[in-house]
């Protein structure tokens, strides 16, 4: 049996590669999943494609948000059956071997399978809300309105915040205005600090969530945060950036802009599966995302701009690299 995989063969080069599937017997606790749909995580995957992500080696198969059907099981797998549809951390390939100790979460019948992989991007965004102190009535700025930033905006609003979105893409700002944010700011055309001071009566925002991973943007947006506010690093900072470290540290230490708290919001700070001694987990967040979606409080489907066949992967990633206005939520359809 053959396995097809979207492969980053070299820096900024993508191909669909076909290889023989490893048909060794499934190990204890292992399952074989036939992929139906997989979602692209643009920030992480573009960093991998550029060769700048240290943990990802080229050539390699990207992806970590997959929905598929269990077609075979090894011994010792509990609470799952052949035929179950599961959200998992599988790659962009037709078949994935995963273990029961991994994230294997049954998709409720009420959730459209095509949209289910996007759940993973929402659980990534959830980490920003979990680590923050956002309360009813707070002002929250979200920088970078790609899929993760859009979900962070929706969740911050559900948490009770008034959400200000910042992005240099007019289309992303327009899109987020329909589902996620109360005020849109393009910092290349507008004075973001003046607008934030106007809407907050010179208090600044209570929380700034950076979903861009752009170190320069993180530093330049520090003046938007009010005294005793918080900076939430949701996107992983990437790329070299030179700044005055003393000035940066004084945002933490010295009035009038001091006392700001910096917080990391990487998804892996919480356990993957439910732990009776830990309140939050990726599993719990996924269940909440599905509940909010069913209640029409969180929009999973609207964020999808492209549903593509795996054969179209080179064009999709080129679009993500060069046409960020038009490419946002991407689903690969493996059903044929």
Coordinates of C-alpha atoms in Angstrom, one line a residue:
X1 CA 0.0 0.0 0.0
X2 CA 1.3 3.4 -0.9
X3 CA 1.4 6.5 1.3
X4 CA 1.3 10.0 -0.1
X5 CA 2.9 12.8 1.9
X6 CA 3.2 16.6 1.4
X7 CA 7.0 17.0 1.7
X8 CA 9.2 20.0 2.2
X9 CA 12.0 18.7 0.0
X10 CA 14.3 21.7 0.4
X11 CA 14.1 25.3 1.5
X12 CA 10.9 26.8 0.0
X13 CA 10.3 23.7 -2.2
X14 CA 7.2 21.6 -1.8
X15 CA 6.3 18.3 -3.5
X16 CA 3.8 15.5 -3.0
X17 CA 5.9 12.4 -2.5
X18 CA 4.6 8.8 -2.8
X19 CA 6.3 6.0 -0.9
X20 CA 5.5 2.5 0.2
X21 CA 3.6 2.5 3.5
X22 CA 5.4 0.8 6.4
X23 CA 3.2 -2.3 6.8
X24 CA 5.0 -3.7 9.9
X25 CA 2.5 -5.0 12.5
X26 CA 1.0 -2.3 14.7
X27 CA 2.7 -2.1 18.1
X28 CA 1.0 -2.2 21.5
X29 CA -1.3 0.8 21.7
X30 CA -0.7 1.8 18.1
X31 CA -3.4 2.7 15.5
X32 CA -3.3 3.3 11.8
X33 CA -5.3 6.4 10.7
X34 CA -6.4 7.1 7.2
X35 CA -6.4 10.9 6.8
X36 CA -9.6 12.7 5.6
X37 CA -8.6 16.3 6.2
X38 CA -5.5 18.1 7.5
X39 CA -5.1 21.8 8.4
X40 CA -2.1 24.0 7.8
X41 CA -0.6 26.0 10.7
X42 CA 0.8 28.8 8.6
X43 CA 3.3 30.4 11.1
X44 CA 5.0 27.1 12.1
X45 CA 4.9 25.5 8.7
X46 CA 6.3 28.5 6.8
X47 CA 9.1 28.6 9.3
X48 CA 9.8 24.9 8.7
X49 CA 9.6 25.5 4.9
X50 CA 12.1 28.4 5.2
X51 CA 14.6 26.1 7.0
X52 CA 14.6 28.4 10.1
X53 CA 12.8 26.0 12.5
X54 CA 15.6 24.2 14.4
X55 CA 13.6 21.1 15.3
X56 CA 12.4 20.5 11.7
X57 CA 14.8 18.9 9.3
X58 CA 14.7 19.2 5.5
X59 CA 13.5 17.1 3.7
X60 CA 10.5 16.5 6.0
X61 CA 6.8 16.1 6.2
X62 CA 5.0 18.9 8.1
X63 CA 1.7 19.1 9.8
X64 CA 0.2 18.4 13.2
X65 CA -3.6 18.9 12.8
X66 CA -5.3 15.9 11.2
X67 CA -8.7 14.3 11.2
X68 CA -8.9 10.7 10.0
X69 CA -10.5 7.3 10.4
X70 CA -9.0 4.5 12.4
X71 CA -8.6 1.6 10.0
X72 CA -6.5 -0.8 12.1
X73 CA -5.5 -1.1 15.8
X74 CA -2.8 -2.8 17.8
X75 CA -3.4 -4.6 21.1
X76 CA -4.2 -2.6 24.2
X77 CA -6.0 0.4 22.7
X78 CA -8.8 1.4 25.0
X79 CA -11.9 3.6 24.4
X80 CA -11.4 3.6 20.6
X81 CA -12.6 1.4 17.8
X82 CA -11.9 0.8 14.2
X83 CA -14.1 3.2 12.2
X84 CA -13.8 6.0 14.7
X85 CA -13.1 9.5 13.4
X86 CA -10.3 11.1 15.5
X87 CA -8.6 14.5 15.8
X88 CA -4.9 13.8 16.0
X89 CA -1.4 15.3 15.7
X90 CA -0.8 13.4 12.4
X91 CA 1.2 14.9 9.5
X92 CA 0.0 16.0 6.0
X93 CA 0.0 12.4 4.6
X94 CA -2.6 9.8 3.7
X95 CA -1.7 7.4 6.5
X96 CA -0.4 8.1 10.0
X97 CA 0.6 5.6 12.6
X98 CA -0.2 7.1 16.1
X99 CA -0.2 5.6 19.6
X100 CA -3.0 5.7 22.1
X101 CA -0.7 7.8 24.3
X102 CA -0.8 10.5 21.7
X103 CA -3.7 12.9 21.2
X104 CA -6.5 10.8 19.7
X105 CA -9.8 12.5 20.3
X106 CA -13.1 11.2 18.9
X107 CA -14.8 13.9 16.8
X108 CA -18.4 14.4 17.9
X109 CA -21.0 13.6 15.1
X110 CA -22.2 17.2 15.4
X111 CA -18.8 18.6 14.1
X112 CA -18.3 18.6 10.4
X113 CA -15.2 16.5 9.7
X114 CA -13.9 19.0 7.1
X115 CA -13.8 21.7 9.8
X116 CA -12.5 19.6 12.6
X117 CA -8.7 19.9 11.9
X118 CA -9.0 23.7 12.5
X119 CA -9.8 22.8 16.1
X120 CA -6.1 22.5 16.7
X121 CA -5.4 26.1 15.8
X122 CA -8.2 27.1 18.1
X123 CA -6.6 25.1 21.0
X124 CA -3.3 26.8 20.3
X125 CA -5.0 30.2 20.6
X126 CA -6.7 29.0 23.8
X127 CA -3.4 29.0 25.6
X128 CA -3.3 32.8 25.4
X129 CA -6.6 33.1 27.2
X130 CA -5.6 30.4 29.8
X131 CA -2.4 32.2 30.7
X132 CA -3.9 35.7 30.8
X133 CA -5.8 37.6 33.4
X134 CA -8.4 38.9 30.9
X135 CA -11.7 39.8 32.7
X136 CA -15.0 41.2 31.8
X137 CA -14.6 44.8 30.6
X138 CA -10.9 44.6 29.8
X139 CA -9.4 46.0 26.7
X140 CA -7.4 43.4 24.7
X141 CA -5.1 44.0 21.7
X142 CA -4.3 41.1 19.4
X143 CA -1.4 41.6 17.0
X144 CA -1.4 39.3 13.9
X145 CA -4.8 38.2 12.7
X146 CA -4.0 35.0 10.9
X147 CA -5.9 31.9 12.0
X148 CA -4.4 31.7 15.5
X149 CA -4.7 35.4 16.1
X150 CA -8.3 35.4 14.8
X151 CA -9.2 32.6 17.2
X152 CA -7.4 34.4 20.1
X153 CA -9.5 37.4 19.3
X154 CA -12.8 35.4 19.3
X155 CA -11.8 33.8 22.6
X156 CA -10.8 37.0 24.2
X157 CA -14.1 38.5 23.3
X158 CA -15.9 35.5 24.8
X159 CA -13.8 36.0 27.9
X160 CA -15.4 39.5 28.3
X161 CA -12.7 41.6 26.6
X162 CA -13.2 44.5 24.1
X163 CA -10.8 43.4 21.3
X164 CA -8.6 45.6 19.2
X165 CA -7.0 43.8 16.3
X166 CA -3.8 45.0 14.6
X167 CA -2.5 43.7 11.3
X168 CA -0.9 45.1 8.2
X169 CA -3.2 43.1 6.0
X170 CA -6.4 45.0 5.1
X171 CA -8.2 41.8 4.2
X172 CA -7.3 40.1 7.5
X173 CA -8.5 43.2 9.4
X174 CA -11.7 43.2 7.4
X175 CA -12.2 39.5 7.9
X176 CA -11.6 39.7 11.7
X177 CA -14.0 42.6 12.0
X178 CA -16.8 40.3 10.9
X179 CA -16.2 37.7 13.6
X180 CA -13.6 38.6 16.1
X181 CA -12.7 42.2 16.8
X182 CA -14.3 45.5 17.9
X183 CA -11.7 47.8 16.4
X184 CA -9.4 47.2 13.5
X185 CA -6.0 49.0 13.2
X186 CA -3.5 48.9 10.4
X187 CA -0.3 50.2 12.0
X188 CA 1.3 51.0 8.6
X189 CA -1.5 53.6 7.9
X190 CA -2.7 54.6 11.3
X191 CA -1.2 55.8 14.7
X192 CA -1.9 52.7 16.7
X193 CA -0.9 54.2 20.0
X194 CA -3.1 57.3 19.5
X195 CA -6.1 55.2 18.6
X196 CA -5.6 52.8 21.6
X197 CA -5.2 55.7 23.9
X198 CA -8.4 57.3 22.5
X199 CA -10.5 54.1 23.0
X200 CA -9.1 53.3 26.4
X201 CA -9.1 56.9 27.7
X202 CA -5.2 56.9 27.9
X203 CA -5.1 53.7 30.1
X204 CA -3.7 51.4 27.4
X205 CA -4.9 47.9 27.0
X206 CA -5.0 45.4 29.8
X207 CA -3.6 42.6 27.7
X208 CA -1.7 42.5 24.4
X209 CA -1.7 39.1 22.7
X210 CA 1.1 38.8 20.1
X211 CA 0.2 36.1 17.5
X212 CA 2.6 37.4 14.9
X213 CA 5.8 36.0 16.2
X214 CA 7.5 39.2 14.9
X215 CA 10.0 40.4 17.5
X216 CA 10.1 43.9 16.0
X217 CA 6.3 44.1 16.2
X218 CA 6.3 42.9 19.8
X219 CA 8.7 45.6 20.9
X220 CA 7.1 48.4 18.9
X221 CA 3.6 47.6 20.4
X222 CA 4.7 47.6 24.0
X223 CA 3.5 51.3 24.4
X224 CA 0.0 50.1 23.8
X225 CA -0.1 48.2 27.1
X226 CA -1.3 50.0 30.2
X227 CA 0.6 50.1 33.5
X228 CA 0.1 46.7 35.2
X229 CA -1.0 45.2 31.9
X230 CA 0.3 42.0 30.4
X231 CA 2.1 40.9 27.2
X232 CA 1.1 37.4 26.1
X233 CA 3.6 35.8 23.7
X234 CA 1.3 33.4 21.7
X235 CA 3.3 33.3 18.5
X236 CA 6.8 32.0 18.8
X237 CA 9.2 34.9 18.2
X238 CA 11.4 34.2 15.2
X239 CA 14.2 36.0 13.4
X240 CA 17.1 38.1 14.6
X241 CA 16.1 41.5 16.1
X242 CA 18.3 44.2 17.7
X243 CA 16.9 46.5 20.3
X244 CA 17.8 48.4 23.5
X245 CA 17.4 45.8 26.2
X246 CA 17.4 48.3 29.0
X247 CA 14.5 50.2 27.5
X248 CA 12.7 46.9 27.0
X249 CA 13.2 45.8 30.6
X250 CA 12.0 49.1 31.9
X251 CA 8.5 48.2 30.6
X252 CA 8.6 45.6 33.4
X253 CA 10.4 47.7 36.0
X254 CA 10.1 51.4 35.8
X255 CA 7.1 53.8 35.9
X256 CA 5.2 55.3 34.1
X257 CA 5.2 52.4 31.7
X258 CA 6.5 49.9 34.1
X259 CA 5.0 46.9 35.9
X260 CA 4.0 45.1 32.6
X261 CA 4.1 41.3 33.0
X262 CA 5.5 39.2 30.1
X263 CA 3.9 35.8 29.7
X264 CA 4.7 32.9 27.4
X265 CA 1.7 31.1 26.0
X266 CA 3.2 28.2 24.1
X267 CA 0.6 25.4 23.7
X268 CA 2.8 22.7 25.4
X269 CA 2.7 24.4 28.8
X270 CA -0.4 22.4 29.4
X271 CA -0.7 18.6 29.2
X272 CA -2.1 17.0 26.1
X273 CA -4.5 14.7 27.7
X274 CA -6.8 15.2 30.7
X275 CA -4.9 15.1 34.0
X276 CA -7.0 14.9 37.2
X277 CA -4.4 17.2 39.0
X278 CA -4.3 19.8 36.2
X279 CA -7.3 21.9 35.3
X280 CA -6.4 22.7 31.7
X281 CA -5.3 20.5 28.9
X282 CA -5.3 20.4 25.1
X283 CA -8.0 17.7 25.3
X284 CA -10.2 19.9 27.5
X285 CA -9.7 22.9 25.3
X286 CA -10.7 20.9 22.2
X287 CA -13.9 19.8 23.8
X288 CA -14.7 23.4 24.8
X289 CA -14.0 24.6 21.2
X290 CA -16.4 22.1 19.9
X291 CA -19.1 23.1 22.4
X292 CA -18.6 26.8 21.6
X293 CA -18.8 26.0 17.9
X294 CA -22.1 24.0 18.3
X295 CA -23.5 27.0 20.3
X296 CA -22.5 29.4 17.4
X297 CA -20.2 31.2 19.8
X298 CA -16.9 30.3 18.1
X299 CA -16.7 30.2 14.3
X300 CA -14.5 27.3 13.0
X301 CA -15.7 27.3 9.3
X302 CA -15.5 30.9 8.5
X303 CA -11.8 31.0 8.9
X304 CA -11.2 28.6 6.0
X305 CA -10.3 30.3 2.8
X306 CA -9.1 27.3 0.8
X307 CA -9.9 23.6 0.6
X308 CA -7.2 22.0 -1.6
X309 CA -6.1 18.6 -2.9
X310 CA -2.7 17.4 -1.7
X311 CA -1.5 17.7 -5.3
X312 CA -2.0 21.5 -5.0
X313 CA 0.3 21.8 -2.0
X314 CA 3.1 23.6 -3.9
X315 CA 0.7 26.3 -5.1
X316 CA -0.9 26.6 -1.6
X317 CA 2.4 27.1 0.2
X318 CA 3.5 29.6 -2.4
X319 CA 0.3 31.5 -1.8
X320 CA 0.8 31.4 1.9
X321 CA 4.3 32.8 1.4
X322 CA 3.5 35.6 -1.1
X323 CA -0.3 36.3 -0.9
X324 CA -1.1 36.4 2.8
X325 CA -4.1 38.6 2.2
X326 CA -5.8 35.8 0.3
X327 CA -4.6 32.7 2.0
X328 CA -5.5 32.1 5.6
X329 CA -7.3 28.9 6.8
X330 CA -6.1 26.0 4.6
X331 CA -7.5 22.5 4.6
X332 CA -6.1 19.6 2.6
X333 CA -8.7 17.2 1.4
X334 CA -7.4 13.6 1.3
X335 CA -10.8 11.9 0.7
X336 CA -10.2 10.9 -3.0

